[in-house]
Short mmCIF file of C-alpha atoms in Angstrom, two decimals:
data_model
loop_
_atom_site.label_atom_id
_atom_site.label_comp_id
_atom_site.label_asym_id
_atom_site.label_seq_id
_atom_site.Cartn_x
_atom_site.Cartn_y
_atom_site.Cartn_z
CA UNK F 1 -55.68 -138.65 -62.87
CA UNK F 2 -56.99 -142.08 -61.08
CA UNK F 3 -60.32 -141.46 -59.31
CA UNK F 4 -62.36 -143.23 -57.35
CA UNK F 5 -66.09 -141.96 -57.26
CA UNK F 6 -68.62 -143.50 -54.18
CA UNK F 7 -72.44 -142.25 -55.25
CA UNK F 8 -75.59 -143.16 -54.65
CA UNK F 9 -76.79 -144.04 -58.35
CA UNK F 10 -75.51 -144.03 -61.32
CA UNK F 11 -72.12 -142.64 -61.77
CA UNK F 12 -71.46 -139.31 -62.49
CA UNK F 13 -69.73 -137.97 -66.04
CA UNK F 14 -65.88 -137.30 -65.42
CA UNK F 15 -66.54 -134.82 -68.16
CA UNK F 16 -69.03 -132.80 -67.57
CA UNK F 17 -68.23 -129.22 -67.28
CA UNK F 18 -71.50 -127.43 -68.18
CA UNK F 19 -74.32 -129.51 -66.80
CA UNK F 20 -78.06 -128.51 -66.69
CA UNK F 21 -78.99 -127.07 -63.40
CA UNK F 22 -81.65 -128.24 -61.06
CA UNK F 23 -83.20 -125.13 -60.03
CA UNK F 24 -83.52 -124.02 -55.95
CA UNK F 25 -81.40 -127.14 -55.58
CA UNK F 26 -77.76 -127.50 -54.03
CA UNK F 27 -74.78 -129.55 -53.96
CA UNK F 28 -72.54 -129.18 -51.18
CA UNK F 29 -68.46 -129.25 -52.13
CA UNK F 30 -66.44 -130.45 -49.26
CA UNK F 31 -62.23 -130.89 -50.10
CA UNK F 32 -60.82 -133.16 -47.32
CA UNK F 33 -57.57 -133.87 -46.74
CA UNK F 34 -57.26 -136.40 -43.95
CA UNK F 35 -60.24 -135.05 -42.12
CA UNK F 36 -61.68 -138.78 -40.56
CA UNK F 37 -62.18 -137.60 -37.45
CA UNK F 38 -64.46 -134.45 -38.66
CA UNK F 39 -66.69 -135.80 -41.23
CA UNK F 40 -69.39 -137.79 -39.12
CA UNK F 41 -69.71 -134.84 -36.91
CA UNK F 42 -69.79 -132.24 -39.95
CA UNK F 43 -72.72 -134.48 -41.76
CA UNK F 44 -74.94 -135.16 -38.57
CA UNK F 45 -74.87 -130.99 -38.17
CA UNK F 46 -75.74 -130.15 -41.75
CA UNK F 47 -78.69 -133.50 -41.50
CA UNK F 48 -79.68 -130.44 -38.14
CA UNK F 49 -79.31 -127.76 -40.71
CA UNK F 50 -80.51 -128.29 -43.56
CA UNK F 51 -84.07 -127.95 -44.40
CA UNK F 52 -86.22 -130.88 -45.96
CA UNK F 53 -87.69 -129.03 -48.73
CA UNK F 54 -83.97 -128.24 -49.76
CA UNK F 55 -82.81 -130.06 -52.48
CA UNK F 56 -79.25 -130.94 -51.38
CA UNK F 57 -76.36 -132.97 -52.29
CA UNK F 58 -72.99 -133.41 -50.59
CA UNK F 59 -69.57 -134.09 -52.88
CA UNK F 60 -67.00 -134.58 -50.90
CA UNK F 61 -63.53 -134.03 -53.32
CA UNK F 62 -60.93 -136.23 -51.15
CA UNK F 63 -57.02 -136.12 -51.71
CA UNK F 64 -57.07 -138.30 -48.32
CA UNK F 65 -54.11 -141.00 -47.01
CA UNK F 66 -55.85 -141.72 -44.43
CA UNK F 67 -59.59 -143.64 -44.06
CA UNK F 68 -61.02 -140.12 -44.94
CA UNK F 69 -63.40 -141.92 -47.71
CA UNK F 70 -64.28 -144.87 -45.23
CA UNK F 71 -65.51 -142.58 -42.62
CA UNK F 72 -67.47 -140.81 -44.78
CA UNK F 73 -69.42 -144.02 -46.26
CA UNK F 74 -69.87 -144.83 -43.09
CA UNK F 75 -71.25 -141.49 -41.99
CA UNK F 76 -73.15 -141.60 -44.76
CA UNK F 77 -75.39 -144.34 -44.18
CA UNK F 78 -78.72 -142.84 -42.26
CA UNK F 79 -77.92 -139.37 -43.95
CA UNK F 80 -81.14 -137.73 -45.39
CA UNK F 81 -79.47 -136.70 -48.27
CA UNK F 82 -77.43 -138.00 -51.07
CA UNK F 83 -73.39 -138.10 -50.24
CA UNK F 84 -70.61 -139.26 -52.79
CA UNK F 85 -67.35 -139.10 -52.34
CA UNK F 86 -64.67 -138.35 -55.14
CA UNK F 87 -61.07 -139.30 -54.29
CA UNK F 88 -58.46 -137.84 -56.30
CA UNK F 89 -55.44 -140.17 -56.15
CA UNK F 90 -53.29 -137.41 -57.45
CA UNK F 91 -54.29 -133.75 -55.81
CA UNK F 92 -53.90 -131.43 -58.75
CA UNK F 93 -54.08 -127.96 -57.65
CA UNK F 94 -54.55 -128.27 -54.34
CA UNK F 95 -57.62 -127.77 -52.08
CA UNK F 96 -58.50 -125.28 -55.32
CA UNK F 97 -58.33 -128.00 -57.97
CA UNK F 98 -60.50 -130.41 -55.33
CA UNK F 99 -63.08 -127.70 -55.47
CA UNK F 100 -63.06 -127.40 -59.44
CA UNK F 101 -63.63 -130.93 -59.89
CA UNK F 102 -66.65 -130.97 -57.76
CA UNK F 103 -67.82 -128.04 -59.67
CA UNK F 104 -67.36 -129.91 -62.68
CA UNK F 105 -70.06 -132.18 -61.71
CA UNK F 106 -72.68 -130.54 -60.26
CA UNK F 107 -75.76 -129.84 -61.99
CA UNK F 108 -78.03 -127.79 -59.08
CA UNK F 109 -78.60 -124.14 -58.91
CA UNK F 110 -76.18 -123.64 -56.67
CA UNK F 111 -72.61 -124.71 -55.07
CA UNK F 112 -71.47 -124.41 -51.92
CA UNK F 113 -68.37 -124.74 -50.71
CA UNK F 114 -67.13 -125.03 -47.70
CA UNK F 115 -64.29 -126.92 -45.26
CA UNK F 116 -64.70 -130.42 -43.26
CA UNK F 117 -63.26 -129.13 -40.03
CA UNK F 118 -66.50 -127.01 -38.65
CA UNK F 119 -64.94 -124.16 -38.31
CA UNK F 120 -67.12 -123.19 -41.12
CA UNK F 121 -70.83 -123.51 -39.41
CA UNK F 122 -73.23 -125.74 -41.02
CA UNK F 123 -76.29 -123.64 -39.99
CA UNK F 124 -75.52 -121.31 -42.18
CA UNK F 125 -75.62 -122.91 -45.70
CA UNK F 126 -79.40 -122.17 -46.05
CA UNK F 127 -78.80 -118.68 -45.32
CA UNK F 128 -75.99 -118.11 -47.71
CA UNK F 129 -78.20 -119.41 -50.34
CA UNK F 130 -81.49 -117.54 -49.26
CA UNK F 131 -79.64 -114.58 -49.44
CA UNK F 132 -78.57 -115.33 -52.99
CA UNK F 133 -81.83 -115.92 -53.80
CA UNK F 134 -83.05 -112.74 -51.75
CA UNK F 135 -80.63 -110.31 -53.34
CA UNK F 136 -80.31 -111.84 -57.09
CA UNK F 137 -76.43 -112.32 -55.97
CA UNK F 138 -74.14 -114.67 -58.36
CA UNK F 139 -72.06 -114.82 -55.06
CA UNK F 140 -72.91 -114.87 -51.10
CA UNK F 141 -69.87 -114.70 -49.52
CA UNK F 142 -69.60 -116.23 -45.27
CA UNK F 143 -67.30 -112.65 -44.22
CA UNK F 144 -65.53 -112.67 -41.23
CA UNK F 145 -64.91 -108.96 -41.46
CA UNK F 146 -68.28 -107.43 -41.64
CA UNK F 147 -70.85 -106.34 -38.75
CA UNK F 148 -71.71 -109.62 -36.67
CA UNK F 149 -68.76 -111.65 -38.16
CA UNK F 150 -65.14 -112.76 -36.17
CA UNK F 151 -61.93 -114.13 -36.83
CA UNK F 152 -62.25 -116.00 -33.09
CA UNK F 153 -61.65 -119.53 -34.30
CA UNK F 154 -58.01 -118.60 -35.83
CA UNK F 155 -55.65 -120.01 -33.69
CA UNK F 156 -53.47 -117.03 -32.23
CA UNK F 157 -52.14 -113.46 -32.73
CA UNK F 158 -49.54 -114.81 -35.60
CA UNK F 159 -52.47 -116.59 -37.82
CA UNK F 160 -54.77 -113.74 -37.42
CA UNK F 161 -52.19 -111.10 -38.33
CA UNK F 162 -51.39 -113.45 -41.53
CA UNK F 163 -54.67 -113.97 -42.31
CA UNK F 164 -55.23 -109.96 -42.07
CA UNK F 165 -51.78 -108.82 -44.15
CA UNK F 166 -52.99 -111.44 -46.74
CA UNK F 167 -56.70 -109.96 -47.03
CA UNK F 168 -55.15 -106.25 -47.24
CA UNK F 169 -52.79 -107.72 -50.17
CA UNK F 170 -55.10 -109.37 -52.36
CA UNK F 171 -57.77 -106.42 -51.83
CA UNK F 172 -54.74 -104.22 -52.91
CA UNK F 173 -53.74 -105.98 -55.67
CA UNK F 174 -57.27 -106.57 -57.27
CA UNK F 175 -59.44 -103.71 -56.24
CA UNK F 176 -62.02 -104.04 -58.78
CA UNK F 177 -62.61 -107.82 -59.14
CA UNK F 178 -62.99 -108.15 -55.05
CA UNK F 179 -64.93 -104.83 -54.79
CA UNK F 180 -67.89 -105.49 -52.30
CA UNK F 181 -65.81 -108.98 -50.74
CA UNK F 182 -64.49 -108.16 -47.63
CA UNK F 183 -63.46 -111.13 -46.76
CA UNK F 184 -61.65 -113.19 -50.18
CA UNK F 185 -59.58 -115.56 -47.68
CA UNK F 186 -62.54 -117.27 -46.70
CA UNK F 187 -63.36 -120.21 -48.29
CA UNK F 188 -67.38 -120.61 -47.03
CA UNK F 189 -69.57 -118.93 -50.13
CA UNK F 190 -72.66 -120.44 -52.22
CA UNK F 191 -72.37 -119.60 -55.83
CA UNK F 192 -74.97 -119.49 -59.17
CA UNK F 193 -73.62 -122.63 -60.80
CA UNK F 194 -74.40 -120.86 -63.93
CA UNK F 195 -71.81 -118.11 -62.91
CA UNK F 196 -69.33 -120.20 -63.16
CA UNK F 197 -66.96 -121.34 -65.60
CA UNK F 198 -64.80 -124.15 -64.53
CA UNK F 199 -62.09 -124.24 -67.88
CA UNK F 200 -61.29 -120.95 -66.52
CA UNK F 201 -60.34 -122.02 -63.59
CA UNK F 202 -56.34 -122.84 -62.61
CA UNK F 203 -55.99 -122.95 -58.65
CA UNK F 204 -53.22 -123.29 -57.19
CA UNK F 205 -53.90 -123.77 -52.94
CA UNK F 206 -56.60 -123.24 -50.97
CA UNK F 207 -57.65 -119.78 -52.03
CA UNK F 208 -60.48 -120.95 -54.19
CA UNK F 209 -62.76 -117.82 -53.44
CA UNK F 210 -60.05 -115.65 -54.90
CA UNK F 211 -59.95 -117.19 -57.92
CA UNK F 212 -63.51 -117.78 -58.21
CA UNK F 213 -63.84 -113.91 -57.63
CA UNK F 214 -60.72 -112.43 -60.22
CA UNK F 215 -61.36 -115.37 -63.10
CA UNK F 216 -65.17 -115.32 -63.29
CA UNK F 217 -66.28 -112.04 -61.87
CA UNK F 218 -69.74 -112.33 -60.80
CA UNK F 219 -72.22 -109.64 -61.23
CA UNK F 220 -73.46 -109.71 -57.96
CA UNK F 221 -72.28 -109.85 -54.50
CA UNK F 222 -73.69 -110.51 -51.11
CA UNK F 223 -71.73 -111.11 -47.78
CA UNK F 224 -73.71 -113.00 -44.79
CA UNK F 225 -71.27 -112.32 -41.81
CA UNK F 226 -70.12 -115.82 -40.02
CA UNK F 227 -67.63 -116.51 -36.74
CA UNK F 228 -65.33 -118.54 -37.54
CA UNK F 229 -65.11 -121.55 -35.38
CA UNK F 230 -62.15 -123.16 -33.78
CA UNK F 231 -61.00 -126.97 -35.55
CA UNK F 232 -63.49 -129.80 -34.11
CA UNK F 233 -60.39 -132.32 -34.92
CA UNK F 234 -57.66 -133.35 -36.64
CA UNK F 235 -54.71 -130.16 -37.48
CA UNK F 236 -54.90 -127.30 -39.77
CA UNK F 237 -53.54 -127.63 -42.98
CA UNK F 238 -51.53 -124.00 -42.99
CA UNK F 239 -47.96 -124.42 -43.60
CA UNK F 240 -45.29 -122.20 -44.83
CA UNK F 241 -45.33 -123.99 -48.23
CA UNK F 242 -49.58 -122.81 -48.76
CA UNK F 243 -47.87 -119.25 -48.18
CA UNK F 244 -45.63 -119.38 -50.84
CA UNK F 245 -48.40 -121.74 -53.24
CA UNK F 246 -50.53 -118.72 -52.25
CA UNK F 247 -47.89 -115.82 -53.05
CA UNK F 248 -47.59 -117.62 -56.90
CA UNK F 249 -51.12 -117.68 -56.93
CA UNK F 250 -51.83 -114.15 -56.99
CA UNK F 251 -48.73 -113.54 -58.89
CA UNK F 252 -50.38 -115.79 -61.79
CA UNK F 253 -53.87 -114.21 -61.29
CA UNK F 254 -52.24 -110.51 -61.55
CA UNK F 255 -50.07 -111.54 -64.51
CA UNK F 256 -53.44 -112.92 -66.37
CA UNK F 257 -53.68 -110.10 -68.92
CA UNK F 258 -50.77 -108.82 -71.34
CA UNK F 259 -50.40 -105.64 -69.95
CA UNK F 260 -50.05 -107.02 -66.40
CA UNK F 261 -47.53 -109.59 -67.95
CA UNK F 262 -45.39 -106.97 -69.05
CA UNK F 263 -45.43 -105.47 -65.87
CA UNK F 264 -44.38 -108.27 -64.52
CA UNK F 265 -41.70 -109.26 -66.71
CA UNK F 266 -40.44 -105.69 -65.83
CA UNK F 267 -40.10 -105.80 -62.36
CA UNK F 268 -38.80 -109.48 -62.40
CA UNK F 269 -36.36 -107.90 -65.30
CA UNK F 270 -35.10 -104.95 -62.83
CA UNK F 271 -34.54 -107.71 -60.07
CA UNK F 272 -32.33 -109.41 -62.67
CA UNK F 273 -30.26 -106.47 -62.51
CA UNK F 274 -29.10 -107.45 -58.95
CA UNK F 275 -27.19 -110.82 -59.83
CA UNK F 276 -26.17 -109.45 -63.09
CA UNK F 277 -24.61 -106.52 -62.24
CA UNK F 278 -22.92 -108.19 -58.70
CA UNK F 279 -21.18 -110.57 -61.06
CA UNK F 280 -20.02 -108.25 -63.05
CA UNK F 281 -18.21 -106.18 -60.94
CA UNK F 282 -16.72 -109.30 -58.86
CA UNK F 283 -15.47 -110.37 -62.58
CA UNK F 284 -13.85 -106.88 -63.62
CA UNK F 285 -12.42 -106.07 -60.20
CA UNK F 286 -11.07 -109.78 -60.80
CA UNK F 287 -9.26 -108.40 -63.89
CA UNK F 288 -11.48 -109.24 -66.44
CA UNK F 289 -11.99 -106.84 -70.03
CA UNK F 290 -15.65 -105.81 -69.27
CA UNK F 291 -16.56 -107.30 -72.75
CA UNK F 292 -16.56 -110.90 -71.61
CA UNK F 293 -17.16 -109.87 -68.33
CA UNK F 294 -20.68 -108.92 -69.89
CA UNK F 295 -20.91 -112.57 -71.18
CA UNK F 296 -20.38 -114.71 -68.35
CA UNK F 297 -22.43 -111.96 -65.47
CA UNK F 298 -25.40 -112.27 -68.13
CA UNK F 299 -25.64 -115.69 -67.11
CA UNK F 300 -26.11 -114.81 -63.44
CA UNK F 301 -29.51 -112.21 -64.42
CA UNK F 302 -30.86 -115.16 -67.21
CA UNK F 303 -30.59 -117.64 -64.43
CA UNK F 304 -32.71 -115.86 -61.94
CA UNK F 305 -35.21 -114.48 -64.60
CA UNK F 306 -35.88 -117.65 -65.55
CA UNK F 307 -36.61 -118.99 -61.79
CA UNK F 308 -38.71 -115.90 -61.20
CA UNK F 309 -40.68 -115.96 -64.78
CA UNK F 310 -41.27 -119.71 -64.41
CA UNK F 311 -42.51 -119.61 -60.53
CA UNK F 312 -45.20 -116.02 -61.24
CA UNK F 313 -45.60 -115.41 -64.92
CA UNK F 314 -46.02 -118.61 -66.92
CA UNK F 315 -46.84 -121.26 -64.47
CA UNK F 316 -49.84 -122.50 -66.24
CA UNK F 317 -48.09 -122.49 -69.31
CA UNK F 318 -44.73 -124.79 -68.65
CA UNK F 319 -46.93 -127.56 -69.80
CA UNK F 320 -46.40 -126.40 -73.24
CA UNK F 321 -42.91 -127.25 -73.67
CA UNK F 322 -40.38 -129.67 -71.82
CA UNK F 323 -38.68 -127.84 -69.77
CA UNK F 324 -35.40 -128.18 -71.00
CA UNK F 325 -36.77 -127.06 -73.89
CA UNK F 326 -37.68 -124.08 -72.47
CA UNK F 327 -34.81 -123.41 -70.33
CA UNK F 328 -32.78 -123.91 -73.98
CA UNK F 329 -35.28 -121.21 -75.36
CA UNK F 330 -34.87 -118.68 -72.43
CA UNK F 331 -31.26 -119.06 -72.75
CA UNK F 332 -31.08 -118.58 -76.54
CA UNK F 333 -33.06 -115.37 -76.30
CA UNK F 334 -31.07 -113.88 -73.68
CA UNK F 335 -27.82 -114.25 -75.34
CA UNK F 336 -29.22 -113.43 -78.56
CA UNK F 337 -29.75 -109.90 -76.49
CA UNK F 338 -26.37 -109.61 -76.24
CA UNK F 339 -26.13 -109.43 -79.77
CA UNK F 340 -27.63 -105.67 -79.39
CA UNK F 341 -27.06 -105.22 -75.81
CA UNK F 342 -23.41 -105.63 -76.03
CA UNK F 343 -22.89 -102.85 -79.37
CA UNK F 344 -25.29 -100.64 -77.36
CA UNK F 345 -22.92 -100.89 -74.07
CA UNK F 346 -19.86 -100.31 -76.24
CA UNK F 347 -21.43 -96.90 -77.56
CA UNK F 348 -22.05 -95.70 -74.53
CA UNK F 349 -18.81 -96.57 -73.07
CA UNK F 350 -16.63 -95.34 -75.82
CA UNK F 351 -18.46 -92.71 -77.52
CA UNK F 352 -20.50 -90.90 -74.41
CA UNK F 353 -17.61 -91.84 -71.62
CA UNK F 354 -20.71 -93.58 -69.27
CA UNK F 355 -19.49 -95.98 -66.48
CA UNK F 356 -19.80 -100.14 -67.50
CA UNK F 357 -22.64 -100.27 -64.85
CA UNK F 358 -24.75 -97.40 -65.76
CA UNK F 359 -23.89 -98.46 -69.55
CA UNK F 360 -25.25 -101.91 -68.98
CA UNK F 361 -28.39 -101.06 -66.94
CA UNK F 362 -28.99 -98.20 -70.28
CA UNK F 363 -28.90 -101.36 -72.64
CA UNK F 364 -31.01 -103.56 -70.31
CA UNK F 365 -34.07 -101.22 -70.29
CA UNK F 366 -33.62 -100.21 -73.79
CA UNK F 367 -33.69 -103.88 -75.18
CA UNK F 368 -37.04 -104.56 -72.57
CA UNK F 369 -40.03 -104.78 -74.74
CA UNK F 370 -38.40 -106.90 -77.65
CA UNK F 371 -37.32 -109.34 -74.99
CA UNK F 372 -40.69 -109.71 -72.99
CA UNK F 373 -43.05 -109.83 -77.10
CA UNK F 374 -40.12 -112.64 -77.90
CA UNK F 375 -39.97 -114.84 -74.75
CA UNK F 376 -43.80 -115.08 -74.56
CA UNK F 377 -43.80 -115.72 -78.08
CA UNK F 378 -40.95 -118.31 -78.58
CA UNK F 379 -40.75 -119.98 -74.44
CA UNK F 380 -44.54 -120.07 -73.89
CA UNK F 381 -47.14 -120.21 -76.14
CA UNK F 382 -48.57 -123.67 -77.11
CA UNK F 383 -46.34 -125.24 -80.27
CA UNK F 384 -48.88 -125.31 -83.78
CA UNK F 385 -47.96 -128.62 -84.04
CA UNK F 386 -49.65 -129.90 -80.46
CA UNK F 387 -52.60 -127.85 -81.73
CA UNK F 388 -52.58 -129.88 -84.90
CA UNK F 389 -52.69 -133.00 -82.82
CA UNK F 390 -55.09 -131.94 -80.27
CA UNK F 391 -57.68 -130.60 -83.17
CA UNK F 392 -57.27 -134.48 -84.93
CA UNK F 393 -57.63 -136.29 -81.19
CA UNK F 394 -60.70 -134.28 -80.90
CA UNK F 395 -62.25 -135.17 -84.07
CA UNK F 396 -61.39 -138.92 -83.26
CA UNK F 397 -62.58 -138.77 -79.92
CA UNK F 398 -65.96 -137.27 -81.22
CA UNK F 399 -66.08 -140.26 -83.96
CA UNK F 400 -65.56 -142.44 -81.45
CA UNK F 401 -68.04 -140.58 -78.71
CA UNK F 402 -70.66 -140.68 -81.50
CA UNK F 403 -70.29 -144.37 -82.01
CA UNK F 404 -70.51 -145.31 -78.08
CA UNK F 405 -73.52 -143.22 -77.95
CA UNK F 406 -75.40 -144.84 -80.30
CA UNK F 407 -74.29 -148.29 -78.73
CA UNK F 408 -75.48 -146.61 -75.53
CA UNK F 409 -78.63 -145.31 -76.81
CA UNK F 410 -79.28 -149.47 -78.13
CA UNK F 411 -78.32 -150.85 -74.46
CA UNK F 412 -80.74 -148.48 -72.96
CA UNK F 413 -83.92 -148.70 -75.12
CA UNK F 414 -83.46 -152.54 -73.55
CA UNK F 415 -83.08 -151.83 -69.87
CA UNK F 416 -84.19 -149.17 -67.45
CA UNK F 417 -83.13 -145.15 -68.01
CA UNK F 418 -80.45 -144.02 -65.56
CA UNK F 419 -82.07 -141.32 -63.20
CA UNK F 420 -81.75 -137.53 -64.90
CA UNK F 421 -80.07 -136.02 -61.98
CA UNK F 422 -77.86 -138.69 -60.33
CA UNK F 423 -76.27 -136.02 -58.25
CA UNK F 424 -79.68 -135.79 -56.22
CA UNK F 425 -81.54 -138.64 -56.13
CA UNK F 426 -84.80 -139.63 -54.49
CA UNK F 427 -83.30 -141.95 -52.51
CA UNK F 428 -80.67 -141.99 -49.86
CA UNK F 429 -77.93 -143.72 -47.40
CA UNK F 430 -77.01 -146.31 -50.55
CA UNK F 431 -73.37 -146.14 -51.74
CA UNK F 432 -72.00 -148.08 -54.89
CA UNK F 433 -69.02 -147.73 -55.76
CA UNK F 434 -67.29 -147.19 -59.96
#
């Protein structure tokens, strides 16, 4: 992934995952996407906001094509506190992946996060963290839904009714992990950087909060209500296509665990049943012996499991395999079934007089379990060999670390240390760019 990183000192480690907190201090994650006409107005309200004891930086994570990154140096310039600017030339993940980079590099106390259009209010990033710090929370979540909250800034009755069905779903579908949120669409909410664990992480969208919530589970949760405010510029970002990104998100957070998996694979098994079974009676009412009938519909139901198992079960883990090798795979395995599918239908045709359907959809469900253990087994898990590689690149790359370090260690015994903390330095309204 190209980056380009605008900062204030020296530049901040592309690596670093588990960084040493500043205590009481903040950084600020803002994902923009084409947001130049918000970002002077969003920074000049949080200069209003925030307090000057506060120790506060702002990351801005930008997937921009416009001058999104220009405005904001600009903006920057007689800001009282530290800004840089990460642009992501290729936006992995979404808004979600823009987040988990800039959680990545923080090293404060806390991180919050938090969108460039206003309609999240400034003001109320000291309170979110107070509260945190009040309560002992891991998470203080901005709720829309609690006393002294509102939903006014959503832009009529067809967004707020979305916005609504989608809170009921996800509350439905992971009762436990969001109990005490009552509000995981929002994406305003401070969080204990030491509460999170960003290799965990695998957004996909703008629902970062949810997977914040289901992946890392904090202890503790606080809500501070907010109303949510309508766009200061520039157009939402809400499409039909963030629906369905968001609809394979929380089938790949439900699907996380093996049981759930296998629940999964069930019902997108059953589903098979519907293309399987239609081309098998178009094919024997087209005079076909049901026998190779059974062949050529199978193709029909291994075609759309595939789709379906791809898209919700093992998104995050097509990365393993080319995907014709896994299509090859997939295919293998579910003609192999045949092998005892097709014996099993023939037995229950011939010896206990069944009907072909009702025979076939007998087999399918008896044959379940072996096929789910084998497909995550042979289609999805990494390969030993790309383990073998990956353990040998990491003991090269740590030879090689080791060696820069101690070249490092030489260069900077004979010039000046780099500041400790270069995500909140002393100094502000300076911007170099790496």
């Amino acid at each position: 992934m190209s980056e380009d990183l605008w900062h204030l000192d020296a530049p901040i480690d592309a690596e670093l995952t588990a960084p040493q907190a500043l205590t009481g201090s903040v950084t600020l994650i803002v994902p923009t996407f084409n947001e130049s006409g918000n970002v002077a107005e969003l920074l000049r309200r949080l200069g209003d906001a925030l307090p000057d004891h506060l120790p506060c930086a702002v990351l801005f994570v930008d997937d921009s094509t416009d001058d999104t990154p220009a405005a904001i140096e600009k903006a920057a310039a007689d800001h009282p506190f530290p800004v840089s600017v990460l642009h992501r030339e290729v936006a992995e993940g979404g808004l979600g992946g823009a987040v988990v980079e800039g959680i990545k590099r923080a090293d404060t106390d806390w991180i919050v996060v938090m969108d460039a259009d206003l309609q999240h209010p400034p003001h109320l990033v000291p309170e979110l963290v107070g509260e945190g710090e009040r309560t002992g929370a891991d998470l203080v979540v901005a709720s829309r839904y609690i006393a002294g909250g509102s939903r006014a800034g959503l832009a009529g009755s067809y967004r707020i009714a979305v916005s609504r069905g989608a809170t009921w779903l996800t509350k439905g579908l992971f009762p436990r992990a969001l109990r005490g949120i009552s509000d995981p669409m929002s994406g305003f909410f401070a969080m204990r950087r030491s509460a999170v664990t960003a290799e965990a992480l695998k957004p996909l969208g703008y629902k970062i909060l949810l997977e914040l919530a289901v992946r890392c589970r904090p202890r503790e949760v606080a809500e501070v209500p907010f109303v949510f405010q309508e766009r200061f510029s520039g157009e939402s970002k809400s499409t039909a296509r963030e629906g369905m990104r968001f609809l394979a998100h929380l089938a790949s957070l439900r699907s996380a665990t093996p049981p759930a998996r296998m629940i999964g694979f069930g019902l997108i098994g059953f589903s098979g049943f519907v293309p399987n079974l239609a081309a098998l009676w178009l094919l024997t009412h087209a005079g076909m012996h049901y026998l190779p009938a059974e062949i050529v519909a199978n193709q029909a139901g291994v075609l759309w499991n595939f789709v379906l198992i791809e898209t919700l079960l093992f998104r995050d883990r097509r990365r393993h395999r080319h995907w014709a090798d896994r299509v090859g795979r997939f295919a293998l395995l579910a003609n192999a079934d045949l092998l005892l599918r097709i014996p099993l239908i023939a037995v229950f045709v011939a010896r206990f007089g069944m009907e072909v359907l009702p025979a076939t959809a007998l087999a399918l469900v008896t044959t379940f379990v072996l096929r789910f253990a084998a497909t995550e087994a042979l289609v999805y898990l990494p390969r030993r060999t790309s383990a073998t590689s990956a353990t040998s690149a990491t003991s090269a790359t740590s030879a090689t670390s080791a060696t820069s370090a101690t070249s490092a260690t030489s260069a900077t015994s004979a010039t000046s240390a780099a500041p400790t903390h270069p995500d909140v330095p002393s100094e502000a309204g300076r911007h170099t760019r790496s």
